PDB file of C-alpha atoms in Angstrom:
ATOM      1  CA  MET A 409      14.723 -64.320  87.868  1.00  0.00           C
ATOM      2  CA  THR A 410      17.787 -62.452  89.030  1.00  0.00           C
ATOM      3  CA  GLU A 411      18.200 -61.305  85.439  1.00  0.00           C
ATOM      4  CA  PHE A 412      14.735 -59.765  85.622  1.00  0.00           C
ATOM      5  CA  LYS A 413      15.454 -57.956  88.862  1.00  0.00           C
ATOM      6  CA  ARG A 414      18.773 -56.700  87.517  1.00  0.00           C
ATOM      7  CA  LEU A 415      17.161 -55.385  84.307  1.00  0.00           C
ATOM      8  CA  LEU A 416      14.317 -53.719  86.182  1.00  0.00           C
ATOM      9  CA  ASP A 417      16.589 -52.123  88.769  1.00  0.00           C
ATOM     10  CA  HIS A 418      18.871 -50.668  86.113  1.00  0.00           C
ATOM     11  CA  ALA A 419      16.128 -49.473  83.778  1.00  0.00           C
ATOM     12  CA  PRO A 420      17.266 -46.178  82.169  1.00  0.00           C
ATOM     13  CA  LEU A 421      14.042 -44.288  82.784  1.00  0.00           C
ATOM     14  CA  ASP A 422      15.853 -40.946  82.594  1.00  0.00           C
ATOM     15  CA  GLY A 423      18.311 -42.022  79.921  1.00  0.00           C
ATOM     16  CA  SER A 424      18.588 -41.267  76.227  1.00  0.00           C
ATOM     17  CA  ASP A 425      16.409 -42.881  73.571  1.00  0.00           C
ATOM     18  CA  GLY A 426      19.247 -45.136  72.473  1.00  0.00           C
ATOM     19  CA  ASP A 427      19.753 -46.420  76.024  1.00  0.00           C
ATOM     20  CA  LYS A 428      16.051 -47.052  76.402  1.00  0.00           C
ATOM     21  CA  GLU A 429      15.872 -48.849  73.056  1.00  0.00           C
ATOM     22  CA  SER A 430      18.725 -51.223  73.873  1.00  0.00           C
ATOM     23  CA  HIS A 431      17.452 -51.857  77.390  1.00  0.00           C
ATOM     24  CA  PHE A 432      13.999 -52.581  76.035  1.00  0.00           C
ATOM     25  CA  GLY A 433      15.538 -55.039  73.580  1.00  0.00           C
ATOM     26  CA  MET A 434      17.143 -56.953  76.459  1.00  0.00           C
ATOM     27  CA  MET A 435      13.924 -56.820  78.443  1.00  0.00           C
ATOM     28  CA  ARG A 436      11.928 -58.156  75.499  1.00  0.00           C
ATOM     29  CA  GLU A 437      14.299 -61.053  74.948  1.00  0.00           C
ATOM     30  CA  THR A 438      14.105 -61.997  78.628  1.00  0.00           C
ATOM     31  CA  ILE A 439      10.314 -61.878  78.606  1.00  0.00           C
ATOM     32  CA  LEU A 440      10.058 -63.939  75.420  1.00  0.00           C
ATOM     33  CA  ARG A 441      12.435 -66.542  76.847  1.00  0.00           C
ATOM     34  CA  THR A 442      10.382 -67.106  80.024  1.00  0.00           C
ATOM     35  CA  LYS A 443       7.996 -70.027  80.072  1.00  0.00           C
ATOM     36  CA  GLU A 444       4.319 -69.433  80.750  1.00  0.00           C
ATOM     37  CA  ASN A 445       4.238 -71.347  84.031  1.00  0.00           C
ATOM     38  CA  GLU A 446       7.092 -69.258  85.425  1.00  0.00           C
ATOM     39  CA  ILE A 447       5.326 -65.900  84.922  1.00  0.00           C
ATOM     40  CA  ASP A 448       3.320 -65.981  88.158  1.00  0.00           C
ATOM     41  CA  GLY A 449       6.344 -66.971  90.211  1.00  0.00           C
ATOM     42  CA  ILE A 450       8.431 -64.125  88.825  1.00  0.00           C
ATOM     43  CA  ILE A 451       5.733 -61.502  89.327  1.00  0.00           C
ATOM     44  CA  LYS A 452       5.174 -62.599  92.914  1.00  0.00           C
ATOM     45  CA  GLN A 453       8.804 -61.872  93.757  1.00  0.00           C
ATOM     46  CA  LEU A 454       8.859 -58.351  92.339  1.00  0.00           C
ATOM     47  CA  SER A 455       8.520 -55.276  94.505  1.00  0.00           C
ATOM     48  CA  PRO A 456       5.768 -52.711  93.672  1.00  0.00           C
ATOM     49  CA  ALA A 457       8.303 -50.347  92.095  1.00  0.00           C
ATOM     50  CA  GLN A 458       9.635 -53.148  89.913  1.00  0.00           C
ATOM     51  CA  CYS A 459       6.064 -54.086  88.912  1.00  0.00           C
ATOM     52  CA  ASP A 460       5.484 -50.521  87.736  1.00  0.00           C
ATOM     53  CA  ILE A 461       8.650 -50.542  85.627  1.00  0.00           C
ATOM     54  CA  LEU A 462       7.688 -53.926  84.196  1.00  0.00           C
ATOM     55  CA  MET A 463       4.251 -52.557  83.289  1.00  0.00           C
ATOM     56  CA  LYS A 464       5.885 -49.704  81.351  1.00  0.00           C
ATOM     57  CA  TYR A 465       7.977 -52.218  79.417  1.00  0.00           C
ATOM     58  CA  LEU A 466       4.894 -54.343  78.726  1.00  0.00           C
ATOM     59  CA  TYR A 467       3.140 -51.371  77.162  1.00  0.00           C
ATOM     60  CA  ARG A 468       6.190 -50.595  75.108  1.00  0.00           C
ATOM     61  CA  GLY A 469       6.237 -54.196  73.937  1.00  0.00           C
ATOM     62  CA  LEU A 470       2.529 -54.169  73.103  1.00  0.00           C
ATOM     63  CA  ALA A 471       3.097 -51.219  70.784  1.00  0.00           C
ATOM     64  CA  ALA A 472       5.228 -53.394  68.518  1.00  0.00           C
ATOM     65  CA  ALA A 473       2.924 -54.984  65.933  1.00  0.00           C
ATOM     66  CA  ASP A 474       3.931 -58.638  65.877  1.00  0.00           C
ATOM     67  CA  GLN A 475       1.426 -61.342  66.704  1.00  0.00           C
ATOM     68  CA  LYS A 476       3.777 -63.722  68.543  1.00  0.00           C
ATOM     69  CA  VAL A 477       5.366 -61.007  70.662  1.00  0.00           C
ATOM     70  CA  CYS A 478       2.022 -59.372  71.386  1.00  0.00           C
ATOM     71  CA  SER A 479       0.325 -62.566  72.544  1.00  0.00           C
ATOM     72  CA  VAL A 480       3.144 -63.195  75.047  1.00  0.00           C
ATOM     73  CA  PHE A 481       3.028 -59.606  76.287  1.00  0.00           C
ATOM     74  CA  LEU A 482      -0.767 -59.715  76.580  1.00  0.00           C
ATOM     75  CA  THR A 483      -0.508 -62.795  78.815  1.00  0.00           C
ATOM     76  CA  TRP A 484       2.095 -61.031  80.956  1.00  0.00           C
ATOM     77  CA  HIS A 485      -0.093 -57.920  81.137  1.00  0.00           C
ATOM     78  CA  GLU A 486      -3.061 -59.927  82.376  1.00  0.00           C
ATOM     79  CA  ARG A 487      -1.035 -61.655  85.108  1.00  0.00           C
ATOM     80  CA  LEU A 488       0.680 -58.447  86.181  1.00  0.00           C
ATOM     81  CA  THR A 489      -2.620 -56.548  86.388  1.00  0.00           C
ATOM     82  CA  THR A 490      -4.109 -59.292  88.578  1.00  0.00           C
ATOM     83  CA  ALA A 491      -1.086 -59.137  90.866  1.00  0.00           C
ATOM     84  CA  ALA A 492      -0.259 -55.425  90.909  1.00  0.00           C
ATOM     85  CA  GLY A 493      -3.689 -53.903  90.263  1.00  0.00           C
ATOM     86  CA  ILE A 494      -5.035 -51.046  88.171  1.00  0.00           C
ATOM     87  CA  GLY A 495      -2.755 -48.663  90.066  1.00  0.00           C
ATOM     88  CA  SER A 496       0.312 -49.900  88.234  1.00  0.00           C
ATOM     89  CA  ILE A 497      -1.426 -49.223  84.894  1.00  0.00           C
ATOM     90  CA  MET A 498      -2.307 -45.757  86.179  1.00  0.00           C
ATOM     91  CA  ARG A 499       1.330 -45.103  87.082  1.00  0.00           C
ATOM     92  CA  ALA A 500       2.491 -46.369  83.679  1.00  0.00           C
ATOM     93  CA  LEU A 501       0.091 -43.909  82.018  1.00  0.00           C
ATOM     94  CA  THR A 502       0.995 -40.886  84.127  1.00  0.00           C
ATOM     95  CA  ASP A 503       4.720 -41.233  84.789  1.00  0.00           C
ATOM     96  CA  LYS A 504       6.702 -39.069  82.385  1.00  0.00           C
ATOM     97  CA  ARG A 505       9.852 -41.128  83.024  1.00  0.00           C
ATOM     98  CA  THR A 506       8.928 -43.665  80.346  1.00  0.00           C
ATOM     99  CA  ALA A 507      10.596 -47.028  79.769  1.00  0.00           C
TER     100      ALA A 507
ATOM    101  CA  MET B1295      -6.969 -66.086  66.290  1.00  0.00           C
ATOM    102  CA  SER B1296      -9.446 -66.299  69.122  1.00  0.00           C
ATOM    103  CA  SER B1297      -6.721 -67.508  71.472  1.00  0.00           C
ATOM    104  CA  SER B1298      -5.405 -63.997  71.941  1.00  0.00           C
ATOM    105  CA  LEU B1299      -8.753 -62.203  71.726  1.00  0.00           C
ATOM    106  CA  ARG B1300      -9.592 -62.621  75.398  1.00  0.00           C
ATOM    107  CA  PRO B1301      -6.251 -61.322  76.754  1.00  0.00           C
ATOM    108  CA  TYR B1302      -6.394 -58.464  74.210  1.00  0.00           C
ATOM    109  CA  LEU B1303      -9.858 -57.376  75.355  1.00  0.00           C
ATOM    110  CA  GLN B1304      -8.870 -57.851  78.985  1.00  0.00           C
ATOM    111  CA  CYS B1305      -5.817 -55.639  78.464  1.00  0.00           C
ATOM    112  CA  VAL B1306      -7.926 -52.953  76.780  1.00  0.00           C
ATOM    113  CA  ARG B1307     -10.515 -53.205  79.537  1.00  0.00           C
ATOM    114  CA  SER B1308      -8.048 -52.733  82.396  1.00  0.00           C
ATOM    115  CA  THR B1309      -6.204 -49.934  80.579  1.00  0.00           C
ATOM    116  CA  LEU B1310      -9.476 -48.122  79.957  1.00  0.00           C
ATOM    117  CA  THR B1311     -10.544 -48.559  83.578  1.00  0.00           C
ATOM    118  CA  ALA B1312      -7.301 -46.843  84.588  1.00  0.00           C
ATOM    119  CA  ALA B1313      -7.536 -44.150  81.898  1.00  0.00           C
ATOM    120  CA  PHE B1314     -11.135 -43.147  82.671  1.00  0.00           C
ATOM    121  CA  CYS B1315     -10.133 -40.974  85.628  1.00  0.00           C
ATOM    122  CA  VAL B1316     -11.327 -37.748  84.095  1.00  0.00           C
ATOM    123  CA  GLN B1317     -12.535 -34.592  85.761  1.00  0.00           C
ATOM    124  CA  ASN B1318     -13.746 -31.221  84.665  1.00  0.00           C
ATOM    125  CA  PHE B1319     -10.912 -28.902  83.647  1.00  0.00           C
ATOM    126  CA  PRO B1320     -11.602 -25.509  82.087  1.00  0.00           C
ATOM    127  CA  CYS B1321      -9.471 -24.409  79.166  1.00  0.00           C
ATOM    128  CA  GLN B1322      -6.268 -22.677  80.221  1.00  0.00           C
ATOM    129  CA  GLN B1323      -5.899 -20.644  77.029  1.00  0.00           C
ATOM    130  CA  VAL B1324      -9.362 -19.175  76.617  1.00  0.00           C
ATOM    131  CA  GLU B1325     -11.481 -18.156  79.577  1.00  0.00           C
ATOM    132  CA  ARG B1326     -14.940 -19.630  80.056  1.00  0.00           C
ATOM    133  CA  HIS B1327     -14.130 -22.357  77.530  1.00  0.00           C
ATOM    134  CA  ASN B1328     -14.071 -26.046  78.263  1.00  0.00           C
ATOM    135  CA  LYS B1329     -12.331 -28.220  75.673  1.00  0.00           C
ATOM    136  CA  PRO B1330     -11.402 -31.926  75.575  1.00  0.00           C
ATOM    137  CA  GLU B1331      -7.661 -31.586  76.122  1.00  0.00           C
ATOM    138  CA  VAL B1332      -6.848 -34.823  74.306  1.00  0.00           C
ATOM    139  CA  GLU B1333      -8.109 -33.290  71.050  1.00  0.00           C
ATOM    140  CA  TYR B1334      -6.327 -29.976  71.272  1.00  0.00           C
ATOM    141  CA  LYS B1335      -3.116 -31.069  73.038  1.00  0.00           C
ATOM    142  CA  ASN B1336      -2.223 -27.514  74.014  1.00  0.00           C
ATOM    143  CA  SER B1337      -0.593 -28.271  77.351  1.00  0.00           C
ATOM    144  CA  LYS B1338       1.738 -31.211  77.851  1.00  0.00           C
ATOM    145  CA  GLU B1339       1.098 -31.399  81.593  1.00  0.00           C
ATOM    146  CA  LEU B1340      -2.551 -32.294  81.006  1.00  0.00           C
ATOM    147  CA  LEU B1341      -1.835 -35.275  78.773  1.00  0.00           C
ATOM    148  CA  LEU B1342      -1.088 -38.815  79.877  1.00  0.00           C
ATOM    149  CA  ASN B1343       1.231 -41.178  78.010  1.00  0.00           C
ATOM    150  CA  PRO B1344      -0.604 -42.605  74.998  1.00  0.00           C
ATOM    151  CA  VAL B1345      -0.758 -46.370  74.896  1.00  0.00           C
ATOM    152  CA  LEU B1346      -0.866 -48.606  71.833  1.00  0.00           C
ATOM    153  CA  ILE B1347      -2.129 -52.157  72.344  1.00  0.00           C
ATOM    154  CA  CYS B1348      -1.610 -54.430  69.339  1.00  0.00           C
ATOM    155  CA  ARG B1349      -3.067 -57.854  68.961  1.00  0.00           C
ATOM    156  CA  SER B1350      -1.392 -58.408  65.583  1.00  0.00           C
ATOM    157  CA  GLU B1351      -0.093 -56.313  62.694  1.00  0.00           C
ATOM    158  CA  GLN B1352      -3.660 -55.535  61.639  1.00  0.00           C
ATOM    159  CA  GLU B1353      -5.539 -55.143  64.912  1.00  0.00           C
ATOM    160  CA  ARG B1354      -4.637 -52.210  67.162  1.00  0.00           C
ATOM    161  CA  CYS B1355      -6.162 -50.080  69.844  1.00  0.00           C
ATOM    162  CA  TYR B1356      -4.704 -46.632  70.609  1.00  0.00           C
ATOM    163  CA  ILE B1357      -5.719 -45.068  73.911  1.00  0.00           C
ATOM    164  CA  GLU B1358      -4.870 -41.426  74.556  1.00  0.00           C
ATOM    165  CA  ALA B1359      -5.905 -39.994  77.890  1.00  0.00           C
ATOM    166  CA  SER B1360      -5.860 -36.528  79.363  1.00  0.00           C
ATOM    167  CA  ILE B1361      -7.221 -34.747  82.390  1.00  0.00           C
ATOM    168  CA  ASN B1362     -10.724 -34.309  81.063  1.00  0.00           C
ATOM    169  CA  SER B1363     -11.069 -36.662  78.127  1.00  0.00           C
ATOM    170  CA  VAL B1364     -10.015 -40.007  76.688  1.00  0.00           C
ATOM    171  CA  ARG B1365      -9.722 -40.859  73.004  1.00  0.00           C
ATOM    172  CA  ILE B1366      -9.849 -44.500  71.940  1.00  0.00           C
ATOM    173  CA  SER B1367      -9.054 -45.421  68.329  1.00  0.00           C
ATOM    174  CA  ILE B1368      -9.572 -48.917  67.009  1.00  0.00           C
ATOM    175  CA  LYS B1369      -8.190 -50.570  63.914  1.00  0.00           C
ATOM    176  CA  VAL B1370     -10.329 -53.543  62.913  1.00  0.00           C
ATOM    177  CA  LYS B1371      -8.837 -56.664  61.351  1.00  0.00           C
ATOM    178  CA  GLN B1372      -9.133 -56.542  57.574  1.00  0.00           C
ATOM    179  CA  SER B1373      -7.731 -59.600  55.834  1.00  0.00           C
ATOM    180  CA  ASP B1374      -8.661 -58.861  52.210  1.00  0.00           C
ATOM    181  CA  GLU B1375     -10.024 -56.097  49.970  1.00  0.00           C
ATOM    182  CA  LEU B1376     -13.643 -57.017  50.599  1.00  0.00           C
ATOM    183  CA  ASP B1377     -13.030 -56.651  54.333  1.00  0.00           C
ATOM    184  CA  VAL B1378     -11.504 -53.209  53.746  1.00  0.00           C
ATOM    185  CA  ILE B1379     -14.561 -52.022  51.798  1.00  0.00           C
ATOM    186  CA  LEU B1380     -17.015 -53.526  54.272  1.00  0.00           C
ATOM    187  CA  ALA B1381     -15.186 -52.057  57.263  1.00  0.00           C
ATOM    188  CA  ARG B1382     -15.104 -48.614  55.667  1.00  0.00           C
ATOM    189  CA  LYS B1383     -18.817 -48.713  54.825  1.00  0.00           C
ATOM    190  CA  PHE B1384     -19.791 -50.067  58.217  1.00  0.00           C
ATOM    191  CA  THR B1385     -17.746 -47.554  60.186  1.00  0.00           C
ATOM    192  CA  SER B1386     -18.907 -44.615  58.064  1.00  0.00           C
ATOM    193  CA  PHE B1387     -22.503 -45.761  58.626  1.00  0.00           C
ATOM    194  CA  LEU B1388     -21.908 -45.651  62.368  1.00  0.00           C
ATOM    195  CA  GLU B1389     -19.984 -42.385  62.243  1.00  0.00           C
ATOM    196  CA  GLN B1390     -22.799 -40.598  60.409  1.00  0.00           C
ATOM    197  CA  ARG B1391     -25.007 -41.528  63.369  1.00  0.00           C
ATOM    198  CA  ALA B1392     -22.392 -40.551  65.943  1.00  0.00           C
ATOM    199  CA  ASP B1393     -24.827 -38.239  67.741  1.00  0.00           C
ATOM    200  CA  ALA B1394     -26.911 -41.222  68.763  1.00  0.00           C
ATOM    201  CA  PHE B1395     -23.833 -42.937  70.212  1.00  0.00           C
ATOM    202  CA  ARG B1396     -22.739 -39.760  72.034  1.00  0.00           C
ATOM    203  CA  VAL B1397     -19.258 -41.108  72.716  1.00  0.00           C
ATOM    204  CA  MET B1398     -18.314 -41.702  69.081  1.00  0.00           C
ATOM    205  CA  ARG B1399     -16.069 -39.389  67.122  1.00  0.00           C
ATOM    206  CA  ARG B1400     -17.328 -38.417  63.668  1.00  0.00           C
ATOM    207  CA  LYS B1401     -13.954 -38.901  62.035  1.00  0.00           C
ATOM    208  CA  PRO B1402     -11.522 -41.651  63.017  1.00  0.00           C
ATOM    209  CA  VAL B1403      -8.007 -40.726  63.986  1.00  0.00           C
ATOM    210  CA  GLU B1404      -5.459 -41.036  61.147  1.00  0.00           C
ATOM    211  CA  GLY B1405      -4.512 -44.683  60.644  1.00  0.00           C
ATOM    212  CA  TYR B1406      -7.517 -46.156  62.461  1.00  0.00           C
ATOM    213  CA  ASP B1407     -11.034 -47.234  61.517  1.00  0.00           C
ATOM    214  CA  ILE B1408     -13.135 -45.769  64.287  1.00  0.00           C
ATOM    215  CA  SER B1409     -12.576 -43.475  67.251  1.00  0.00           C
ATOM    216  CA  PHE B1410     -14.361 -42.726  70.487  1.00  0.00           C
ATOM    217  CA  LEU B1411     -14.056 -39.527  72.485  1.00  0.00           C
ATOM    218  CA  ILE B1412     -15.183 -39.779  76.099  1.00  0.00           C
ATOM    219  CA  THR B1413     -15.205 -36.630  78.193  1.00  0.00           C
ATOM    220  CA  ASN B1414     -15.839 -35.891  81.849  1.00  0.00           C
ATOM    221  CA  ILE B1415     -19.453 -35.061  81.000  1.00  0.00           C
ATOM    222  CA  HIS B1416     -19.983 -38.600  79.713  1.00  0.00           C
ATOM    223  CA  THR B1417     -18.404 -40.148  82.796  1.00  0.00           C
ATOM    224  CA  GLU B1418     -20.567 -37.961  85.002  1.00  0.00           C
ATOM    225  CA  GLU B1419     -23.790 -38.778  83.205  1.00  0.00           C
ATOM    226  CA  MET B1420     -23.050 -42.418  82.517  1.00  0.00           C
ATOM    227  CA  LEU B1421     -21.418 -45.201  84.488  1.00  0.00           C
ATOM    228  CA  LYS B1422     -17.665 -45.613  83.856  1.00  0.00           C
ATOM    229  CA  HIS B1423     -17.655 -49.381  84.064  1.00  0.00           C
ATOM    230  CA  LYS B1424     -20.560 -49.510  81.621  1.00  0.00           C
ATOM    231  CA  LEU B1425     -18.657 -47.276  79.193  1.00  0.00           C
ATOM    232  CA  VAL B1426     -15.710 -49.646  79.399  1.00  0.00           C
ATOM    233  CA  ASP B1427     -18.075 -52.594  78.851  1.00  0.00           C
ATOM    234  CA  PHE B1428     -19.542 -50.833  75.833  1.00  0.00           C
ATOM    235  CA  ILE B1429     -16.161 -50.225  74.200  1.00  0.00           C
ATOM    236  CA  CYS B1430     -14.992 -53.807  74.757  1.00  0.00           C
ATOM    237  CA  GLN B1431     -18.300 -55.235  73.536  1.00  0.00           C
ATOM    238  CA  PHE B1432     -18.091 -52.972  70.490  1.00  0.00           C
ATOM    239  CA  MET B1433     -14.615 -54.229  69.650  1.00  0.00           C
ATOM    240  CA  GLU B1434     -15.814 -57.819  69.918  1.00  0.00           C
ATOM    241  CA  ASP B1435     -19.001 -57.267  67.917  1.00  0.00           C
ATOM    242  CA  VAL B1436     -17.552 -55.229  65.062  1.00  0.00           C
ATOM    243  CA  ASP B1437     -15.388 -58.201  64.044  1.00  0.00           C
ATOM    244  CA  LYS B1438     -18.420 -60.489  64.053  1.00  0.00           C
ATOM    245  CA  GLU B1439     -20.507 -57.967  62.112  1.00  0.00           C
ATOM    246  CA  ILE B1440     -17.930 -57.626  59.373  1.00  0.00           C
ATOM    247  CA  SER B1441     -17.585 -61.404  58.962  1.00  0.00           C
ATOM    248  CA  GLU B1442     -21.379 -61.699  58.810  1.00  0.00           C
ATOM    249  CA  LEU B1443     -21.516 -58.954  56.191  1.00  0.00           C
ATOM    250  CA  LYS B1444     -18.818 -60.705  54.176  1.00  0.00           C
ATOM    251  CA  LEU B1445     -20.715 -63.996  54.319  1.00  0.00           C
ATOM    252  CA  SER B1446     -23.954 -62.365  53.199  1.00  0.00           C
ATOM    253  CA  VAL B1447     -22.207 -60.534  50.349  1.00  0.00           C
ATOM    254  CA  ASN B1448     -20.742 -63.815  49.102  1.00  0.00           C
ATOM    255  CA  THR B1449     -24.067 -65.652  49.481  1.00  0.00           C
ATOM    256  CA  ARG B1450     -25.955 -62.923  47.637  1.00  0.00           C
ATOM    257  CA  GLY B1451     -23.338 -62.841  44.880  1.00  0.00           C
ATOM    258  CA  ARG B1452     -23.573 -66.585  44.448  1.00  0.00           C
ATOM    259  CA  ALA B1453     -27.404 -66.532  44.384  1.00  0.00           C
ATOM    260  CA  VAL B1454     -27.437 -63.718  41.815  1.00  0.00           C
ATOM    261  CA  ALA B1455     -24.932 -65.522  39.601  1.00  0.00           C
ATOM    262  CA  VAL B1456     -26.922 -68.793  39.748  1.00  0.00           C
ATOM    263  CA  GLU B1457     -30.148 -66.982  38.796  1.00  0.00           C
ATOM    264  CA  TYR B1458     -28.464 -65.096  35.984  1.00  0.00           C
ATOM    265  CA  PHE B1459     -26.752 -68.053  34.407  1.00  0.00           C
ATOM    266  CA  GLN B1460     -29.893 -70.203  34.606  1.00  0.00           C
ATOM    267  CA  GLY B1461     -31.196 -68.129  31.735  1.00  0.00           C
ATOM    268  CA  PHE B1462     -28.303 -69.323  29.584  1.00  0.00           C
ATOM    269  CA  CYS B1463     -28.334 -73.016  30.456  1.00  0.00           C
TER     270      CYS B1463
END
């Protein structure tokens, strides 16, 4: 949980592509390691800004074509949308500071 | 795998609901013209971040949004060569009748099977949530259609072969 908050707070949204790639790798590993019953608990503890950053990472993860990874990310996306709302998707689409 | 179909469609549905915030925006380059900005991509400030939602290596949905239009491209699952042929024939059949669909694009985007272009005029004349429903229902049904087509091709082939070889037995 603290690992999540640390990763989301230090997300290099304005950084170089290399920084973003490595940070996304860490984010992906953390998401894949979490168990399904812990997802709701984690999302509940995030602030709105952190939810938005997480949503950007989810979309980045969904772009990778791999069935196992995608099914996990799709579950996360569903839970996050229920918690954070369509607004966080909107902000992920419009914000030029991408994950 | 139907286990990930529902979250995949749900993800596409919520992304589309967010992306369908389109309004009229006249062309900035040519006066008195009104173009779907997602097709021309002349000005970066009018485009939203494109989003790619993959269910697996073979099934993808690419959503590009802009200020006055949204383009949705779908890649249908094709497991073998027969599926590829059937999908191509089915989608070209639909694309030839794109006028009747109104929101369909006549040519799919490179790398995808079928594309939809939805502009502010469509969202003004039609209901946004119904458009989203249509796209999601389409994605669900096209898979079923292609498996039905495959089944009927195999059944017909088998029936023809049986009839033919009866003359030799």
